[in-house]
Structure formats: structure tokens, C-alpha cells
Amino acid sequence: NRVWVAIVVILFAGIPFIPVDLSTIKFDTTRSAQCQVSVPQPNDTGWSNAYTTLNNQSALVPVWWFFMHSISKAVTGGAVAAIPCGTDLRQMRMDVDATRIDDPVLAQEVGDFVHDCYGPSRAKLFMSRPTLSDEQMNDVTWIGSSYFLGNTGFYDTYHSNTPRTAWPYDATRDAGLAQVDSGGGYPTCRQWWSDGNSGLRARLLAQVDPDLLTR
């Protein structure tokens, strides 16, 4: 029995049977296509002129080693497929910077928001000279600042100076302000920015290409 076992081991692990040919190498481009990365094929690389014969003899490998190589390639392929695509933050930032508001009415409303809400809030903040962390200093540089939204005396205090039809006139909130025929009210800056689909934030996000984060 030991002799037969030894013979089988030699046949499968010691004697080369299967020829090795670089021209049979194939790349699975499924994952690279998902991540939008171009992977050159073997014929497009420096290996295109490689040869696997020497003195008219082809390289051979034993069955066992060929089997183990196939298993390792399968495991490697599965591991690579499980790796998420990298995000090109620099390109994403350029795309965001290049994004423009196509709706002129919405663009005008953003200007109104800056004039009625963000400008006064930012001026009030720096007049009081608070101690802010680096994160907060960065946060207050844009109109949707969570600092202005979450702290009293800013977006909860200031309001639109012109009536907005998306927010009906509220006698309590809009006391002392003119009531117009359209029925529009004067939302607070917090409402103006955050209220559901009517809020400025949601309408601005609708202007951004939804595929931006998956490029």
C-alpha cells in the first residue's frame, strides 16, 4: 500500500503533466469595470512577447501544483472582489465645485437665504467672538452650518424677509409682518433650510448628480 501511495503522490505532485502558457492567462475585469479602472490585458503589457518554450521544450507543472494554483487564484479573486472601490476624493471635490444650480429661481432663493439668514448669523457669531474648535470654524463657512441650525439665536431667530408660498402665513410666527394675497409666510431660517422637501437643503441636493458618490 505504501508503494502505491508513493506512486500516486509522485504522479500528482512530482511529475509535470500540464503545460504552462502565458497566452492562456485571463483577467477577470468585472471588479475593475465596477470601479471604473482600466486593467490592461496580457497582450497589452510587456509580457506580450514572452515565451514559455526553451529549446523546443514547454514548461510543465504537476497536477497537484496546478490545482493549488487554481485554488489560490480563486481565493485571491474572491478577496479582491470583496474590496470596496476606492473613492477619488479629489475628483469628487472638483465635481462638486463644478456643480451649478440650473434653476435660476432656486439660485435667487439661495442668494436670499444668504442675505436674510447666513449673513446676519455669521455677523452675529463673530461679533460675540466665541471660542470655536477647528471643526466648528470649518462648519460655519457654509450656509447649511449645523452650528447655526443647532444653536439658539441664529437660524431659529432670523427669518425670510419676503413671503414664501411654501410656508403658509402663521399669525404667531409672522406677527407684525405683512400678510400677502398669496398666503405665503415668513419661515424661520431653520424651517427655510430644513423643512422636508420644501426646505432649501433638499432642493439643492436634488441639483446634484446622484451618481457623484459612486463614480
PDB file of C-alpha atoms in Angstrom:
ATOM      1  CA  ASN A   1       0.000   0.000   0.000  1.00  0.00           C
ATOM      2  CA  ARG A   2       2.801   2.403   0.826  1.00  0.00           C
ATOM      3  CA  VAL A   3       4.301   1.820  -2.600  1.00  0.00           C
ATOM      4  CA  TRP A   4       1.022   2.664  -4.331  1.00  0.00           C
ATOM      5  CA  VAL A   5       0.576   5.743  -2.172  1.00  0.00           C
ATOM      6  CA  ALA A   6       4.086   6.860  -3.061  1.00  0.00           C
ATOM      7  CA  ILE A   7       3.404   6.295  -6.762  1.00  0.00           C
ATOM      8  CA  VAL A   8       0.178   8.320  -6.597  1.00  0.00           C
ATOM      9  CA  VAL A   9       1.954  11.151  -4.769  1.00  0.00           C
ATOM     10  CA  ILE A  10       4.726  11.183  -7.351  1.00  0.00           C
ATOM     11  CA  LEU A  11       2.223  11.157 -10.229  1.00  0.00           C
ATOM     12  CA  PHE A  12       0.157  14.019  -8.855  1.00  0.00           C
ATOM     13  CA  ALA A  13       2.779  16.138  -7.106  1.00  0.00           C
ATOM     14  CA  GLY A  14       6.101  15.248  -8.665  1.00  0.00           C
ATOM     15  CA  ILE A  15       5.723  14.574 -12.372  1.00  0.00           C
ATOM     16  CA  PRO A  16       4.820  17.618 -14.523  1.00  0.00           C
ATOM     17  CA  PHE A  17       1.954  16.997 -16.920  1.00  0.00           C
ATOM     18  CA  ILE A  18       0.166  20.271 -17.603  1.00  0.00           C
ATOM     19  CA  PRO A  19       1.862  22.803 -19.918  1.00  0.00           C
ATOM     20  CA  VAL A  20       2.180  26.431 -18.841  1.00  0.00           C
ATOM     21  CA  ASP A  21       1.301  29.008 -21.467  1.00  0.00           C
ATOM     22  CA  LEU A  22       1.169  32.728 -20.701  1.00  0.00           C
ATOM     23  CA  SER A  23      -1.222  33.243 -23.585  1.00  0.00           C
ATOM     24  CA  THR A  24      -3.907  31.427 -21.595  1.00  0.00           C
ATOM     25  CA  ILE A  25      -3.752  33.935 -18.727  1.00  0.00           C
ATOM     26  CA  LYS A  26      -7.054  35.783 -18.423  1.00  0.00           C
ATOM     27  CA  PHE A  27      -8.009  38.675 -16.188  1.00  0.00           C
ATOM     28  CA  ASP A  28     -11.423  38.992 -14.610  1.00  0.00           C
ATOM     29  CA  THR A  29     -12.282  42.599 -15.400  1.00  0.00           C
ATOM     30  CA  THR A  30     -15.654  42.577 -13.627  1.00  0.00           C
ATOM     31  CA  ARG A  31     -14.399  44.308 -10.496  1.00  0.00           C
ATOM     32  CA  SER A  32     -12.197  46.774 -12.341  1.00  0.00           C
ATOM     33  CA  ALA A  33     -15.159  47.729 -14.525  1.00  0.00           C
ATOM     34  CA  GLN A  34     -17.278  48.374 -11.421  1.00  0.00           C
ATOM     35  CA  CYS A  35     -14.572  50.649 -10.036  1.00  0.00           C
ATOM     36  CA  GLN A  36     -14.018  52.239 -13.458  1.00  0.00           C
ATOM     37  CA  VAL A  37     -10.352  51.237 -13.501  1.00  0.00           C
ATOM     38  CA  SER A  38      -8.723  50.165 -16.743  1.00  0.00           C
ATOM     39  CA  VAL A  39      -6.755  46.915 -16.404  1.00  0.00           C
ATOM     40  CA  PRO A  40      -4.530  46.082 -19.396  1.00  0.00           C
ATOM     41  CA  GLN A  41      -4.819  42.655 -20.936  1.00  0.00           C
ATOM     42  CA  PRO A  42      -1.672  40.464 -21.142  1.00  0.00           C
ATOM     43  CA  ASN A  43      -1.278  41.254 -24.839  1.00  0.00           C
ATOM     44  CA  ASP A  44      -1.177  44.968 -23.977  1.00  0.00           C
ATOM     45  CA  THR A  45       1.656  44.624 -21.470  1.00  0.00           C
ATOM     46  CA  GLY A  46       5.361  43.920 -21.616  1.00  0.00           C
ATOM     47  CA  TRP A  47       4.585  40.204 -21.363  1.00  0.00           C
ATOM     48  CA  SER A  48       3.069  40.154 -24.844  1.00  0.00           C
ATOM     49  CA  ASN A  49       6.355  38.932 -26.339  1.00  0.00           C
ATOM     50  CA  ALA A  50       7.132  36.476 -23.554  1.00  0.00           C
ATOM     51  CA  TYR A  51       7.597  32.847 -24.474  1.00  0.00           C
ATOM     52  CA  THR A  52       7.274  29.643 -22.471  1.00  0.00           C
ATOM     53  CA  THR A  53       9.458  27.320 -24.505  1.00  0.00           C
ATOM     54  CA  LEU A  54      13.175  26.730 -24.273  1.00  0.00           C
ATOM     55  CA  ASN A  55      14.938  24.525 -26.795  1.00  0.00           C
ATOM     56  CA  ASN A  56      11.510  23.494 -28.108  1.00  0.00           C
ATOM     57  CA  GLN A  57      10.533  22.306 -24.637  1.00  0.00           C
ATOM     58  CA  SER A  58       7.443  23.749 -22.928  1.00  0.00           C
ATOM     59  CA  ALA A  59       7.241  24.362 -19.210  1.00  0.00           C
ATOM     60  CA  LEU A  60       5.079  21.813 -17.388  1.00  0.00           C
ATOM     61  CA  VAL A  61       3.672  21.652 -13.878  1.00  0.00           C
ATOM     62  CA  PRO A  62       2.401  18.709 -11.818  1.00  0.00           C
ATOM     63  CA  VAL A  63      -1.334  18.223 -11.444  1.00  0.00           C
ATOM     64  CA  TRP A  64      -1.287  18.986  -7.706  1.00  0.00           C
ATOM     65  CA  TRP A  65       0.546  22.297  -8.110  1.00  0.00           C
ATOM     66  CA  PHE A  66      -1.737  23.325 -10.949  1.00  0.00           C
ATOM     67  CA  PHE A  67      -4.738  22.526  -8.746  1.00  0.00           C
ATOM     68  CA  MET A  68      -3.327  24.522  -5.809  1.00  0.00           C
ATOM     69  CA  HIS A  69      -2.562  27.447  -8.113  1.00  0.00           C
ATOM     70  CA  SER A  70      -6.153  27.415  -9.378  1.00  0.00           C
ATOM     71  CA  ILE A  71      -7.490  27.389  -5.805  1.00  0.00           C
ATOM     72  CA  SER A  72      -5.221  30.263  -4.772  1.00  0.00           C
ATOM     73  CA  LYS A  73      -6.305  32.293  -7.797  1.00  0.00           C
ATOM     74  CA  ALA A  74      -9.954  31.691  -6.895  1.00  0.00           C
ATOM     75  CA  VAL A  75      -9.387  32.795  -3.288  1.00  0.00           C
ATOM     76  CA  THR A  76      -7.453  35.861  -4.441  1.00  0.00           C
ATOM     77  CA  GLY A  77     -10.173  36.755  -6.925  1.00  0.00           C
ATOM     78  CA  GLY A  78     -12.854  36.434  -4.244  1.00  0.00           C
ATOM     79  CA  ALA A  79     -10.852  38.590  -1.827  1.00  0.00           C
ATOM     80  CA  VAL A  80     -10.288  41.273  -4.448  1.00  0.00           C
ATOM     81  CA  ALA A  81     -13.987  41.268  -5.340  1.00  0.00           C
ATOM     82  CA  ALA A  82     -14.839  41.888  -1.677  1.00  0.00           C
ATOM     83  CA  ILE A  83     -12.661  45.011  -1.510  1.00  0.00           C
ATOM     84  CA  PRO A  84     -14.824  48.123  -1.962  1.00  0.00           C
ATOM     85  CA  CYS A  85     -13.986  50.561  -4.717  1.00  0.00           C
ATOM     86  CA  GLY A  86     -11.789  53.413  -3.647  1.00  0.00           C
ATOM     87  CA  THR A  87     -13.274  56.905  -3.681  1.00  0.00           C
ATOM     88  CA  ASP A  88     -11.390  59.561  -5.574  1.00  0.00           C
ATOM     89  CA  LEU A  89     -11.958  62.410  -3.125  1.00  0.00           C
ATOM     90  CA  ARG A  90     -10.006  64.898  -5.217  1.00  0.00           C
ATOM     91  CA  GLN A  91     -12.106  64.233  -8.309  1.00  0.00           C
ATOM     92  CA  MET A  92     -15.274  64.317  -6.209  1.00  0.00           C
ATOM     93  CA  ARG A  93     -14.326  67.725  -4.831  1.00  0.00           C
ATOM     94  CA  MET A  94     -13.690  69.015  -8.349  1.00  0.00           C
ATOM     95  CA  ASP A  95     -17.076  67.690  -9.472  1.00  0.00           C
ATOM     96  CA  VAL A  96     -18.805  69.344  -6.520  1.00  0.00           C
ATOM     97  CA  ASP A  97     -17.027  72.637  -7.224  1.00  0.00           C
ATOM     98  CA  ALA A  98     -18.108  72.413 -10.857  1.00  0.00           C
ATOM     99  CA  THR A  99     -21.754  71.773  -9.956  1.00  0.00           C
ATOM    100  CA  ARG A 100     -24.001  74.726 -10.702  1.00  0.00           C
ATOM    101  CA  ILE A 101     -27.640  75.456  -9.865  1.00  0.00           C
ATOM    102  CA  ASP A 102     -29.563  75.117 -13.118  1.00  0.00           C
ATOM    103  CA  ASP A 103     -32.795  76.611 -11.771  1.00  0.00           C
ATOM    104  CA  PRO A 104     -32.450  80.432 -11.774  1.00  0.00           C
ATOM    105  CA  VAL A 105     -35.333  80.796  -9.301  1.00  0.00           C
ATOM    106  CA  LEU A 106     -33.613  78.437  -6.863  1.00  0.00           C
ATOM    107  CA  ALA A 107     -30.320  80.265  -7.353  1.00  0.00           C
ATOM    108  CA  GLN A 108     -32.044  83.532  -6.469  1.00  0.00           C
ATOM    109  CA  GLU A 109     -33.569  81.918  -3.391  1.00  0.00           C
ATOM    110  CA  VAL A 110     -30.128  80.791  -2.253  1.00  0.00           C
ATOM    111  CA  GLY A 111     -28.989  84.389  -2.586  1.00  0.00           C
ATOM    112  CA  ASP A 112     -31.964  85.494  -0.484  1.00  0.00           C
ATOM    113  CA  PHE A 113     -31.100  82.897   2.154  1.00  0.00           C
ATOM    114  CA  VAL A 114     -27.525  84.156   2.343  1.00  0.00           C
ATOM    115  CA  HIS A 115     -28.768  87.741   2.690  1.00  0.00           C
ATOM    116  CA  ASP A 116     -31.544  87.060   5.219  1.00  0.00           C
ATOM    117  CA  CYS A 117     -30.059  84.200   7.252  1.00  0.00           C
ATOM    118  CA  TYR A 118     -26.442  83.273   6.763  1.00  0.00           C
ATOM    119  CA  GLY A 119     -25.027  86.794   6.584  1.00  0.00           C
ATOM    120  CA  PRO A 120     -26.710  88.075   9.769  1.00  0.00           C
ATOM    121  CA  SER A 121     -25.964  84.836  11.646  1.00  0.00           C
ATOM    122  CA  ARG A 122     -22.290  84.894  10.724  1.00  0.00           C
ATOM    123  CA  ALA A 123     -22.005  88.576  11.617  1.00  0.00           C
ATOM    124  CA  LYS A 124     -23.658  87.959  14.996  1.00  0.00           C
ATOM    125  CA  LEU A 125     -21.379  84.997  15.657  1.00  0.00           C
ATOM    126  CA  PHE A 126     -18.145  86.897  15.117  1.00  0.00           C
ATOM    127  CA  MET A 127     -19.376  89.980  16.943  1.00  0.00           C
ATOM    128  CA  SER A 128     -19.731  87.817  20.053  1.00  0.00           C
ATOM    129  CA  ARG A 129     -16.219  86.384  19.457  1.00  0.00           C
ATOM    130  CA  PRO A 130     -16.913  82.841  20.736  1.00  0.00           C
ATOM    131  CA  THR A 131     -14.256  80.173  21.160  1.00  0.00           C
ATOM    132  CA  LEU A 132     -14.744  77.674  18.342  1.00  0.00           C
ATOM    133  CA  SER A 133     -12.932  74.457  17.553  1.00  0.00           C
ATOM    134  CA  ASP A 134     -11.312  73.910  14.166  1.00  0.00           C
ATOM    135  CA  GLU A 135     -14.256  71.729  13.167  1.00  0.00           C
ATOM    136  CA  GLN A 136     -16.756  74.432  14.121  1.00  0.00           C
ATOM    137  CA  MET A 137     -14.735  77.102  12.319  1.00  0.00           C
ATOM    138  CA  ASN A 138     -14.918  74.999   9.179  1.00  0.00           C
ATOM    139  CA  ASP A 139     -18.621  74.314   9.725  1.00  0.00           C
ATOM    140  CA  VAL A 140     -19.669  77.972   9.858  1.00  0.00           C
ATOM    141  CA  THR A 141     -18.144  78.663   6.445  1.00  0.00           C
ATOM    142  CA  TRP A 142     -21.190  77.366   4.584  1.00  0.00           C
ATOM    143  CA  ILE A 143     -24.872  78.235   4.617  1.00  0.00           C
ATOM    144  CA  GLY A 144     -26.059  74.862   5.953  1.00  0.00           C
ATOM    145  CA  SER A 145     -23.941  75.156   9.084  1.00  0.00           C
ATOM    146  CA  SER A 146     -25.027  72.747  11.810  1.00  0.00           C
ATOM    147  CA  TYR A 147     -23.770  75.308  14.345  1.00  0.00           C
ATOM    148  CA  PHE A 148     -26.269  77.908  13.139  1.00  0.00           C
ATOM    149  CA  LEU A 149     -29.014  75.299  12.859  1.00  0.00           C
ATOM    150  CA  GLY A 150     -28.462  73.757  16.272  1.00  0.00           C
ATOM    151  CA  ASN A 151     -27.730  76.774  18.463  1.00  0.00           C
ATOM    152  CA  THR A 152     -30.280  79.326  19.599  1.00  0.00           C
ATOM    153  CA  GLY A 153     -30.082  82.911  18.439  1.00  0.00           C
ATOM    154  CA  PHE A 154     -29.205  82.154  14.836  1.00  0.00           C
ATOM    155  CA  TYR A 155     -31.356  80.260  12.320  1.00  0.00           C
ATOM    156  CA  ASP A 156     -34.158  79.863  14.852  1.00  0.00           C
ATOM    157  CA  THR A 157     -34.315  83.653  15.277  1.00  0.00           C
ATOM    158  CA  TYR A 158     -33.779  85.105  11.815  1.00  0.00           C
ATOM    159  CA  HIS A 159     -36.407  84.616   9.118  1.00  0.00           C
ATOM    160  CA  SER A 160     -37.094  85.260   5.460  1.00  0.00           C
ATOM    161  CA  ASN A 161     -37.685  88.932   4.744  1.00  0.00           C
ATOM    162  CA  THR A 162     -40.038  88.103   1.875  1.00  0.00           C
ATOM    163  CA  PRO A 163     -43.100  85.819   1.966  1.00  0.00           C
ATOM    164  CA  ARG A 164     -42.627  82.217   0.804  1.00  0.00           C
ATOM    165  CA  THR A 165     -45.647  80.364  -0.566  1.00  0.00           C
ATOM    166  CA  ALA A 166     -44.251  77.004   0.589  1.00  0.00           C
ATOM    167  CA  TRP A 167     -44.811  78.154   4.184  1.00  0.00           C
ATOM    168  CA  PRO A 168     -48.330  79.482   4.859  1.00  0.00           C
ATOM    169  CA  TYR A 169     -48.705  82.629   6.910  1.00  0.00           C
ATOM    170  CA  ASP A 170     -48.587  81.896  10.643  1.00  0.00           C
ATOM    171  CA  ALA A 171     -50.132  84.588  12.826  1.00  0.00           C
ATOM    172  CA  THR A 172     -47.912  83.660  15.769  1.00  0.00           C
ATOM    173  CA  ARG A 173     -44.634  83.244  13.952  1.00  0.00           C
ATOM    174  CA  ASP A 174     -45.226  86.076  11.486  1.00  0.00           C
ATOM    175  CA  ALA A 175     -46.753  88.591  13.891  1.00  0.00           C
ATOM    176  CA  GLY A 176     -46.041  92.142  12.760  1.00  0.00           C
ATOM    177  CA  LEU A 177     -45.186  91.110   9.196  1.00  0.00           C
ATOM    178  CA  ALA A 178     -47.306  91.910   6.159  1.00  0.00           C
ATOM    179  CA  GLN A 179     -49.869  89.311   5.122  1.00  0.00           C
ATOM    180  CA  VAL A 180     -49.989  88.971   1.329  1.00  0.00           C
ATOM    181  CA  ASP A 181     -52.689  87.697  -1.021  1.00  0.00           C
ATOM    182  CA  SER A 182     -50.695  84.584  -1.951  1.00  0.00           C
ATOM    183  CA  GLY A 183     -50.927  83.382   1.653  1.00  0.00           C
ATOM    184  CA  GLY A 184     -47.176  82.943   1.912  1.00  0.00           C
ATOM    185  CA  GLY A 185     -45.500  83.268   5.265  1.00  0.00           C
ATOM    186  CA  TYR A 186     -42.088  84.131   6.630  1.00  0.00           C
ATOM    187  CA  PRO A 187     -40.359  80.907   7.699  1.00  0.00           C
ATOM    188  CA  THR A 188     -37.536  80.965  10.178  1.00  0.00           C
ATOM    189  CA  CYS A 189     -34.171  80.224   8.651  1.00  0.00           C
ATOM    190  CA  ARG A 190     -34.199  76.799  10.275  1.00  0.00           C
ATOM    191  CA  GLN A 191     -37.533  75.970   8.634  1.00  0.00           C
ATOM    192  CA  TRP A 192     -36.446  77.500   5.355  1.00  0.00           C
ATOM    193  CA  TRP A 193     -33.384  75.270   5.244  1.00  0.00           C
ATOM    194  CA  SER A 194     -34.583  72.004   6.804  1.00  0.00           C
ATOM    195  CA  ASP A 195     -38.338  71.531   6.234  1.00  0.00           C
ATOM    196  CA  GLY A 196     -38.756  68.267   4.311  1.00  0.00           C
ATOM    197  CA  ASN A 197     -38.952  68.505   0.536  1.00  0.00           C
ATOM    198  CA  SER A 198     -39.822  72.202   0.753  1.00  0.00           C
ATOM    199  CA  GLY A 199     -36.588  73.042   2.529  1.00  0.00           C
ATOM    200  CA  LEU A 200     -33.757  74.650   0.650  1.00  0.00           C
ATOM    201  CA  ARG A 201     -31.365  71.832   1.561  1.00  0.00           C
ATOM    202  CA  ALA A 202     -33.480  69.122  -0.105  1.00  0.00           C
ATOM    203  CA  ARG A 203     -33.971  71.175  -3.254  1.00  0.00           C
ATOM    204  CA  LEU A 204     -30.262  71.909  -3.524  1.00  0.00           C
ATOM    205  CA  LEU A 205     -29.400  68.226  -3.119  1.00  0.00           C
ATOM    206  CA  ALA A 206     -31.776  67.465  -5.988  1.00  0.00           C
ATOM    207  CA  GLN A 207     -29.495  69.571  -8.206  1.00  0.00           C
ATOM    208  CA  VAL A 208     -26.526  67.265  -7.548  1.00  0.00           C
ATOM    209  CA  ASP A 209     -25.904  64.271  -9.785  1.00  0.00           C
ATOM    210  CA  PRO A 210     -26.937  61.208  -7.693  1.00  0.00           C
ATOM    211  CA  ASP A 211     -24.061  59.197  -9.211  1.00  0.00           C
ATOM    212  CA  LEU A 212     -21.461  61.610  -7.864  1.00  0.00           C
ATOM    213  CA  LEU A 213     -20.581  59.444  -4.844  1.00  0.00           C
ATOM    214  CA  THR A 214     -20.338  56.225  -6.864  1.00  0.00           C
ATOM    215  CA  ARG A 215     -18.027  57.384  -9.624  1.00  0.00           C
TER     216      ARG A 215
END
